[in-house]
Amino acid sequence: MILDTLTIGFSHFFSFYNIVAAFFGTFMGIIFGALPAFTASMGVATLLPFAYGLPGETSLVLLSSIYVGAMYGGSIPAILMHTPGTPGAAATVIDGYAMAKKGQADTAIVVSAASSAVASFVGGIFICITGPLLSFYAARISPSEIFLVALLGIIVLGNLAGKDPIKGFLGGIIGLLMGTVGADFVVGHDRFSFGVYQLFEGIPLVPALVGLLALSECLTMVQKETEDLVAVSQVKFSLRKILRDTWDTIFGKYWKDTYLSTFIGGVIGIIPGEGAAVANFVAYDQAKRHSRRPELFGTGIPEGVIACEAANNSVVPLALLPALALGVPGSSTAALILAGVMQQGLRPGPGVFERSPDVMGTFLVGLLAASWLQLLIGLLIVGPAVKLCQIKNSILAGIILVLAIIGVFAVQNSFFDVGVMLACALLGYGLKVLGCPPVTAVVGLVLGPIAEKSFTTALSVSGGSAGIFFFRPLAAILWGIIILSLLIPWLRSRKRRI
Amino acid sequence: MKDWAFLFGVVGLSLFLTFISWDYPFISALYPLMLLACGFILSGIKMVKMLTSKHKGKRTEEMAEESETLRYPRRMWIYLGSGILYVLLMPVLGFLLSTFVTLMVLFGFFGVKFKTTFGVALGCTVGLHLIFVAFLQIPLPRGIIENWLF
């Protein structure tokens, strides 16, 4: 089954559109990642309408390449400007910037790109093996358990609210309620559409996601003062040095750091809600503990950069694994990619590798290709990326506004969709101002239809008995995990107080 | 204060939606009502927690930390207004002219230098036209310029 998927994937991937999508996605991902005010999820949200016009497999290659590229892109300003491009590159600043100040910016960039490439590639290989298997076995679970898995996704991602998980859960409920707008699954009764016929099929997903994530962020961005960022040194590469540093990172003297951090990042990535921001600090700490020269960490050594970059990049494929195989996103960006896939009429979740082996195979091969493309493109565009970082936020926000409006309009040639996007931007901004990350509502909105459909199907199967959600072995295990997920943040906050 | 505003917002919304969904058939209303019940319960827990919180001093510190300095609060409305202006202008002026005008107006309000504004507005308009119309072949609203050029 694994080999079948990969074989189909290889035969489908090598088409003009897919290769261009992988190049363009990685390029745009690096650019979005390098811009300090932008994140991977903003990049995916902004380009989501573009993906809509493409075939299913090409759109999945495009979106996942953006995600892969953005993780590496975050390290460019972290190394050269002491400002992480994404939260996932926060720890890269420590040794990366110190290396740049010592005049080793080129080495820092190369080891960052090489370790990022290896980590995404190894993570990609891992999901090539486990994805089809997980999806196959998950297809055997009942609707009641699918509902519990969706519930688990909302609960663990509710923890994204950080200090206040209750707000995160409430944000998730707002998203789930948004998902109930329109005709219901069973009798087709119209709900919460207030006579607006365009809402009869539900709130359009792409406009809502672009508004909630990309435009709401721009609304905050335009109000802030832009810092003037200056690169600490110019980067000039020589081919010999690139090859030597790449060799050292992958097979040479730093190989242990690369693969240990890849493993750590992968483990963290598979836990929904624990993203690259956590992974890079944990990996940095572990690399320091296992190093023969821990005292040099923080003074500018390649091992410090490798640890962070390998960890944050291995999060990417592993966060996509539960999203595609189970329908439960492991991160906010994975939730957006999931939405993009659903917009294409595909049904991610249990059995997806059997239902759509061509799309999933192409996606897997695309992910592996994007891993190495980021090494190539990542080194070529360091200079332009640094220049882009110096552009004022207000200009970038203006460009995003026009891009988002045209992109969303183009999906269905509908100005109503643009209105939904602007309304969702205000909602997202309001949530953010009130201390609830809009991403929780995004996850709720994406998972809402899956959760409702499985909930009503399970109730129909059981003849209205709620026992179906409790008295099955897998359901009991899932309830155990749900209760643990609810207790862990509470225990953490208690420990912090003590 | 922010927490209270958020909770009152959630409770208000939940009450409104509960009232509306009261007349729905049972099977259609069951799932939303379940969500609304969860919303009420969580809001209640949060309210009780806030009322019984013994760490008021700490909370004030946290709130002070949270309130970032937003140097240009009016820009948000200018930004949204530009979005609405763009949507209103597009069917009348067409895609090319409305994009150019909107970006010129927006950057003008943001105080960006004229040269930069002009360059970015022009580049962005041409770039988007190339991507959407030439490459993706998506028809966008036509206006004076489109009719004259194409």
GROMACS .gro file of N, CA, C and O in nm, chain A residues 154-155 157-161 164-178 427 431 434-445 486, chain B residues 2-14 34-47 50:
model
  260
  154ILE      N    1  -1.013   1.991   1.872
  154ILE     CA    2  -1.054   2.125   1.918
  154ILE      C    3  -0.999   2.151   2.058
  154ILE      O    4  -0.952   2.261   2.088
  155ILE      N    5  -1.002   2.049   2.142
  155ILE     CA    6  -0.954   2.068   2.279
  155ILE      C    7  -0.804   2.095   2.283
  155ILE      O    8  -0.759   2.189   2.346
  157LEU      N    9  -0.614   2.205   2.044
  157LEU     CA   10  -0.580   2.332   1.982
  157LEU      C   11  -0.636   2.450   2.061
  157LEU      O   12  -0.588   2.562   2.049
  158GLY      N   13  -0.736   2.423   2.146
  158GLY     CA   14  -0.784   2.527   2.238
  158GLY      C   15  -0.673   2.570   2.332
  158GLY      O   16  -0.670   2.683   2.380
  159ASN      N   17  -0.581   2.479   2.355
  159ASN     CA   18  -0.467   2.512   2.442
  159ASN      C   19  -0.377   2.617   2.380
  159ASN      O   20  -0.287   2.667   2.445
  160LEU      N   21  -0.400   2.647   2.250
  160LEU     CA   22  -0.321   2.753   2.185
  160LEU      C   23  -0.344   2.888   2.251
  160LEU      O   24  -0.265   2.980   2.234
  161ALA      N   25  -0.456   2.900   2.324
  161ALA     CA   26  -0.483   3.027   2.392
  161ALA      C   27  -0.382   3.054   2.502
  161ALA      O   28  -0.385   3.158   2.565
  164ASP      N   29  -0.477   3.100   2.899
  164ASP     CA   30  -0.618   3.084   2.929
  164ASP      C   31  -0.687   2.985   2.833
  164ASP      O   32  -0.749   3.026   2.734
  165PRO      N   33  -0.676   2.853   2.862
  165PRO     CA   34  -0.734   2.755   2.769
  165PRO      C   35  -0.885   2.771   2.753
  165PRO      O   36  -0.938   2.740   2.646
  166ILE      N   37  -0.956   2.820   2.858
  166ILE     CA   38  -1.103   2.831   2.847
  166ILE      C   39  -1.138   2.924   2.731
  166ILE      O   40  -1.230   2.899   2.653
  167LYS      N   41  -1.062   3.033   2.719
  167LYS     CA   42  -1.086   3.125   2.608
  167LYS      C   43  -1.062   3.055   2.474
  167LYS      O   44  -1.133   3.079   2.377
  168GLY      N   45  -0.960   2.970   2.473
  168GLY     CA   46  -0.932   2.893   2.351
  168GLY      C   47  -1.047   2.802   2.315
  168GLY      O   48  -1.089   2.794   2.200
  169PHE      N   49  -1.104   2.735   2.418
  169PHE     CA   50  -1.217   2.645   2.392
  169PHE      C   51  -1.338   2.725   2.342
  169PHE      O   52  -1.410   2.682   2.252
  170LEU      N   53  -1.358   2.843   2.405
  170LEU     CA   54  -1.471   2.927   2.363
  170LEU      C   55  -1.452   2.974   2.219
  170LEU      O   56  -1.547   2.980   2.141
  171GLY      N   57  -1.327   3.004   2.184
  171GLY     CA   58  -1.295   3.041   2.045
  171GLY      C   59  -1.329   2.926   1.952
  171GLY      O   60  -1.387   2.945   1.844
  172GLY      N   61  -1.294   2.804   1.995
  172GLY     CA   62  -1.324   2.684   1.917
  172GLY      C   63  -1.475   2.667   1.900
  172GLY      O   64  -1.523   2.632   1.791
  173ILE      N   65  -1.552   2.696   2.007
  173ILE     CA   66  -1.699   2.684   1.999
  173ILE      C   67  -1.755   2.787   1.901
  173ILE      O   68  -1.847   2.757   1.823
  174ILE      N   69  -1.697   2.909   1.902
  174ILE     CA   70  -1.743   3.011   1.805
  174ILE      C   71  -1.723   2.958   1.662
  174ILE      O   72  -1.810   2.969   1.577
  175GLY      N   73  -1.606   2.897   1.639
  175GLY     CA   74  -1.578   2.839   1.507
  175GLY      C   75  -1.674   2.727   1.473
  175GLY      O   76  -1.726   2.719   1.361
  176LEU      N   77  -1.701   2.640   1.572
  176LEU     CA   78  -1.794   2.528   1.548
  176LEU      C   79  -1.933   2.580   1.516
  176LEU      O   80  -2.003   2.526   1.430
  177LEU      N   81  -1.974   2.687   1.588
  177LEU     CA   82  -2.106   2.745   1.561
  177LEU      C   83  -2.112   2.806   1.421
  177LEU      O   84  -2.213   2.797   1.352
  178MET      N   85  -2.001   2.867   1.380
  178MET     CA   86  -1.995   2.921   1.243
  178MET      C   87  -2.015   2.807   1.143
  178MET      O   88  -2.073   2.824   1.036
  427LEU      N   89  -1.408   4.000   1.296
  427LEU     CA   90  -1.429   3.902   1.404
  427LEU      C   91  -1.294   3.853   1.458
  427LEU      O   92  -1.273   3.848   1.579
  431LEU      N   93  -1.151   3.902   1.833
  431LEU     CA   94  -1.109   3.789   1.917
  431LEU      C   95  -0.968   3.811   1.969
  431LEU      O   96  -0.939   3.789   2.086
  434LEU      N   97  -0.946   4.066   2.235
  434LEU     CA   98  -1.002   4.018   2.362
  434LEU      C   99  -0.924   3.899   2.419
  434LEU      O  100  -0.968   3.834   2.513
  435GLY      N  101  -0.812   3.868   2.360
  435GLY     CA  102  -0.722   3.767   2.417
  435GLY      C  103  -0.750   3.625   2.374
  435GLY      O  104  -0.704   3.530   2.439
  436CYS      N  105  -0.825   3.606   2.265
  436CYS     CA  106  -0.852   3.470   2.216
  436CYS      C  107  -0.793   3.456   2.076
  436CYS      O  108  -0.833   3.529   1.985
  437PRO      N  109  -0.696   3.368   2.057
  437PRO     CA  110  -0.635   3.358   1.924
  437PRO      C  111  -0.738   3.316   1.818
  437PRO      O  112  -0.808   3.216   1.838
  438PRO      N  113  -0.749   3.390   1.708
  438PRO     CA  114  -0.849   3.355   1.605
  438PRO      C  115  -0.829   3.216   1.548
  438PRO      O  116  -0.922   3.158   1.495
  439VAL      N  117  -0.706   3.161   1.562
  439VAL     CA  118  -0.681   3.029   1.505
  439VAL      C  119  -0.770   2.923   1.570
  439VAL      O  120  -0.806   2.824   1.506
  440THR      N  121  -0.812   2.944   1.695
  440THR     CA  122  -0.900   2.846   1.759
  440THR      C  123  -1.036   2.842   1.687
  440THR      O  124  -1.093   2.735   1.667
  441ALA      N  125  -1.083   2.960   1.644
  441ALA     CA  126  -1.209   2.965   1.568
  441ALA      C  127  -1.191   2.901   1.431
  441ALA      O  128  -1.282   2.835   1.381
  442VAL      N  129  -1.071   2.918   1.375
  442VAL     CA  130  -1.042   2.858   1.244
  442VAL      C  131  -1.051   2.706   1.254
  442VAL      O  132  -1.114   2.640   1.171
  443VAL      N  133  -0.989   2.652   1.359
  443VAL     CA  134  -0.990   2.506   1.377
  443VAL      C  135  -1.134   2.458   1.396
  443VAL      O  136  -1.177   2.357   1.338
  444GLY      N  137  -1.211   2.532   1.474
  444GLY     CA  138  -1.351   2.498   1.496
  444GLY      C  139  -1.429   2.498   1.365
  444GLY      O  140  -1.506   2.407   1.337
  445LEU      N  141  -1.404   2.600   1.284
  445LEU     CA  142  -1.476   2.613   1.157
  445LEU      C  143  -1.441   2.498   1.061
  445LEU      O  144  -1.528   2.445   0.991
  486LEU      N  145  -0.734   1.795   2.880
  486LEU     CA  146  -0.796   1.902   2.957
  486LEU      C  147  -0.721   1.927   3.088
  486LEU      O  148  -0.712   2.040   3.134
  500LYS      N  149  -1.103   4.304   2.948
  500LYS     CA  150  -1.111   4.235   2.819
  500LYS      C  151  -1.180   4.101   2.835
  500LYS      O  152  -1.261   4.061   2.752
  501ASP      N  153  -1.145   4.031   2.945
  501ASP     CA  154  -1.204   3.899   2.971
  501ASP      C  155  -1.354   3.909   2.986
  501ASP      O  156  -1.429   3.829   2.931
  502TRP      N  157  -1.398   4.011   3.062
  502TRP     CA  158  -1.542   4.029   3.084
  502TRP      C  159  -1.611   4.060   2.951
  502TRP      O  160  -1.719   4.008   2.923
  503ALA      N  161  -1.550   4.147   2.872
  503ALA     CA  162  -1.610   4.183   2.743
  503ALA      C  163  -1.625   4.058   2.657
  503ALA      O  164  -1.729   4.036   2.593
  504PHE      N  165  -1.521   3.975   2.656
  504PHE     CA  166  -1.523   3.852   2.576
  504PHE      C  167  -1.635   3.760   2.623
  504PHE      O  168  -1.714   3.708   2.544
  505LEU      N  169  -1.642   3.742   2.757
  505LEU     CA  170  -1.742   3.650   2.811
  505LEU      C  171  -1.884   3.700   2.788
  505LEU      O  172  -1.973   3.623   2.752
  506PHE      N  173  -1.905   3.831   2.808
  506PHE     CA  174  -2.039   3.885   2.782
  506PHE      C  175  -2.075   3.871   2.635
  506PHE      O  176  -2.190   3.843   2.601
  507GLY      N  177  -1.976   3.888   2.550
  507GLY     CA  178  -1.999   3.869   2.406
  507GLY      C  179  -2.041   3.726   2.376
  507GLY      O  180  -2.140   3.704   2.304
  508VAL      N  181  -1.970   3.630   2.434
  508VAL     CA  182  -2.001   3.488   2.409
  508VAL      C  183  -2.139   3.453   2.464
  508VAL      O  184  -2.220   3.388   2.397
  509VAL      N  185  -2.167   3.500   2.588
  509VAL     CA  186  -2.296   3.467   2.650
  509VAL      C  187  -2.409   3.533   2.570
  509VAL      O  188  -2.512   3.469   2.543
  510GLY      N  189  -2.388   3.657   2.529
  510GLY     CA  190  -2.490   3.727   2.450
  510GLY      C  191  -2.519   3.654   2.320
  510GLY      O  192  -2.634   3.630   2.285
  511LEU      N  193  -2.412   3.617   2.252
  511LEU     CA  194  -2.426   3.544   2.125
  511LEU      C  195  -2.497   3.410   2.147
  511LEU      O  196  -2.587   3.372   2.072
  512SER      N  197  -2.458   3.342   2.255
  512SER     CA  198  -2.518   3.210   2.284
  512SER      C  199  -2.667   3.225   2.313
  512SER      O  200  -2.748   3.143   2.267
  532MET      N  201  -2.617   2.182   2.173
  532MET     CA  202  -2.513   2.120   2.254
  532MET      C  203  -2.391   2.212   2.263
  532MET      O  204  -2.333   2.233   2.371
  533LEU      N  205  -2.354   2.272   2.149
  533LEU     CA  206  -2.241   2.365   2.148
  533LEU      C  207  -2.271   2.488   2.234
  533LEU      O  208  -2.185   2.535   2.309
  534LEU      N  209  -2.394   2.538   2.221
  534LEU     CA  210  -2.431   2.657   2.299
  534LEU      C  211  -2.427   2.627   2.448
  534LEU      O  212  -2.381   2.709   2.528
  535ALA      N  213  -2.473   2.505   2.485
  535ALA     CA  214  -2.468   2.465   2.626
  535ALA      C  215  -2.323   2.464   2.675
  535ALA      O  216  -2.292   2.513   2.785
  536CYS      N  217  -2.233   2.409   2.591
  536CYS     CA  218  -2.090   2.408   2.628
  536CYS      C  219  -2.040   2.552   2.645
  536CYS      O  220  -1.962   2.581   2.737
  537GLY      N  221  -2.085   2.641   2.557
  537GLY     CA  222  -2.045   2.782   2.565
  537GLY      C  223  -2.089   2.844   2.695
  537GLY      O  224  -2.011   2.912   2.763
  538PHE      N  225  -2.215   2.815   2.735
  538PHE     CA  226  -2.265   2.871   2.862
  538PHE      C  227  -2.184   2.817   2.980
  538PHE      O  228  -2.145   2.892   3.068
  539ILE      N  229  -2.161   2.685   2.978
  539ILE     CA  230  -2.091   2.622   3.091
  539ILE      C  231  -1.949   2.680   3.104
  539ILE      O  232  -1.906   2.721   3.212
  540LEU      N  233  -1.877   2.685   2.991
  540LEU     CA  234  -1.739   2.735   2.996
  540LEU      C  235  -1.735   2.882   3.037
  540LEU      O  236  -1.648   2.922   3.116
  541SER      N  237  -1.829   2.961   2.986
  541SER     CA  238  -1.833   3.102   3.025
  541SER      C  239  -1.860   3.113   3.175
  541SER      O  240  -1.799   3.197   3.244
  542GLY      N  241  -1.952   3.030   3.225
  542GLY     CA  242  -1.983   3.030   3.368
  542GLY      C  243  -1.861   2.997   3.451
  542GLY      O  244  -1.829   3.065   3.550
  543ILE      N  245  -1.788   2.890   3.408
  543ILE     CA  246  -1.666   2.851   3.482
  543ILE      C  247  -1.567   2.966   3.484
  543ILE      O  248  -1.509   3.000   3.587
  544LYS      N  249  -1.550   3.029   3.371
  544LYS     CA  250  -1.452   3.138   3.358
  544LYS      C  251  -1.493   3.256   3.448
  544LYS      O  252  -1.409   3.316   3.514
  545MET      N  253  -1.624   3.285   3.449
  545MET     CA  254  -1.672   3.397   3.531
  545MET      C  255  -1.646   3.369   3.679
  545MET      O  256  -1.598   3.456   3.751
  548MET      N  257  -1.287   3.404   3.758
  548MET     CA  258  -1.244   3.544   3.762
  548MET      C  259  -1.289   3.613   3.891
  548MET      O  260  -1.218   3.693   3.948
   0.00000   0.00000   0.00000
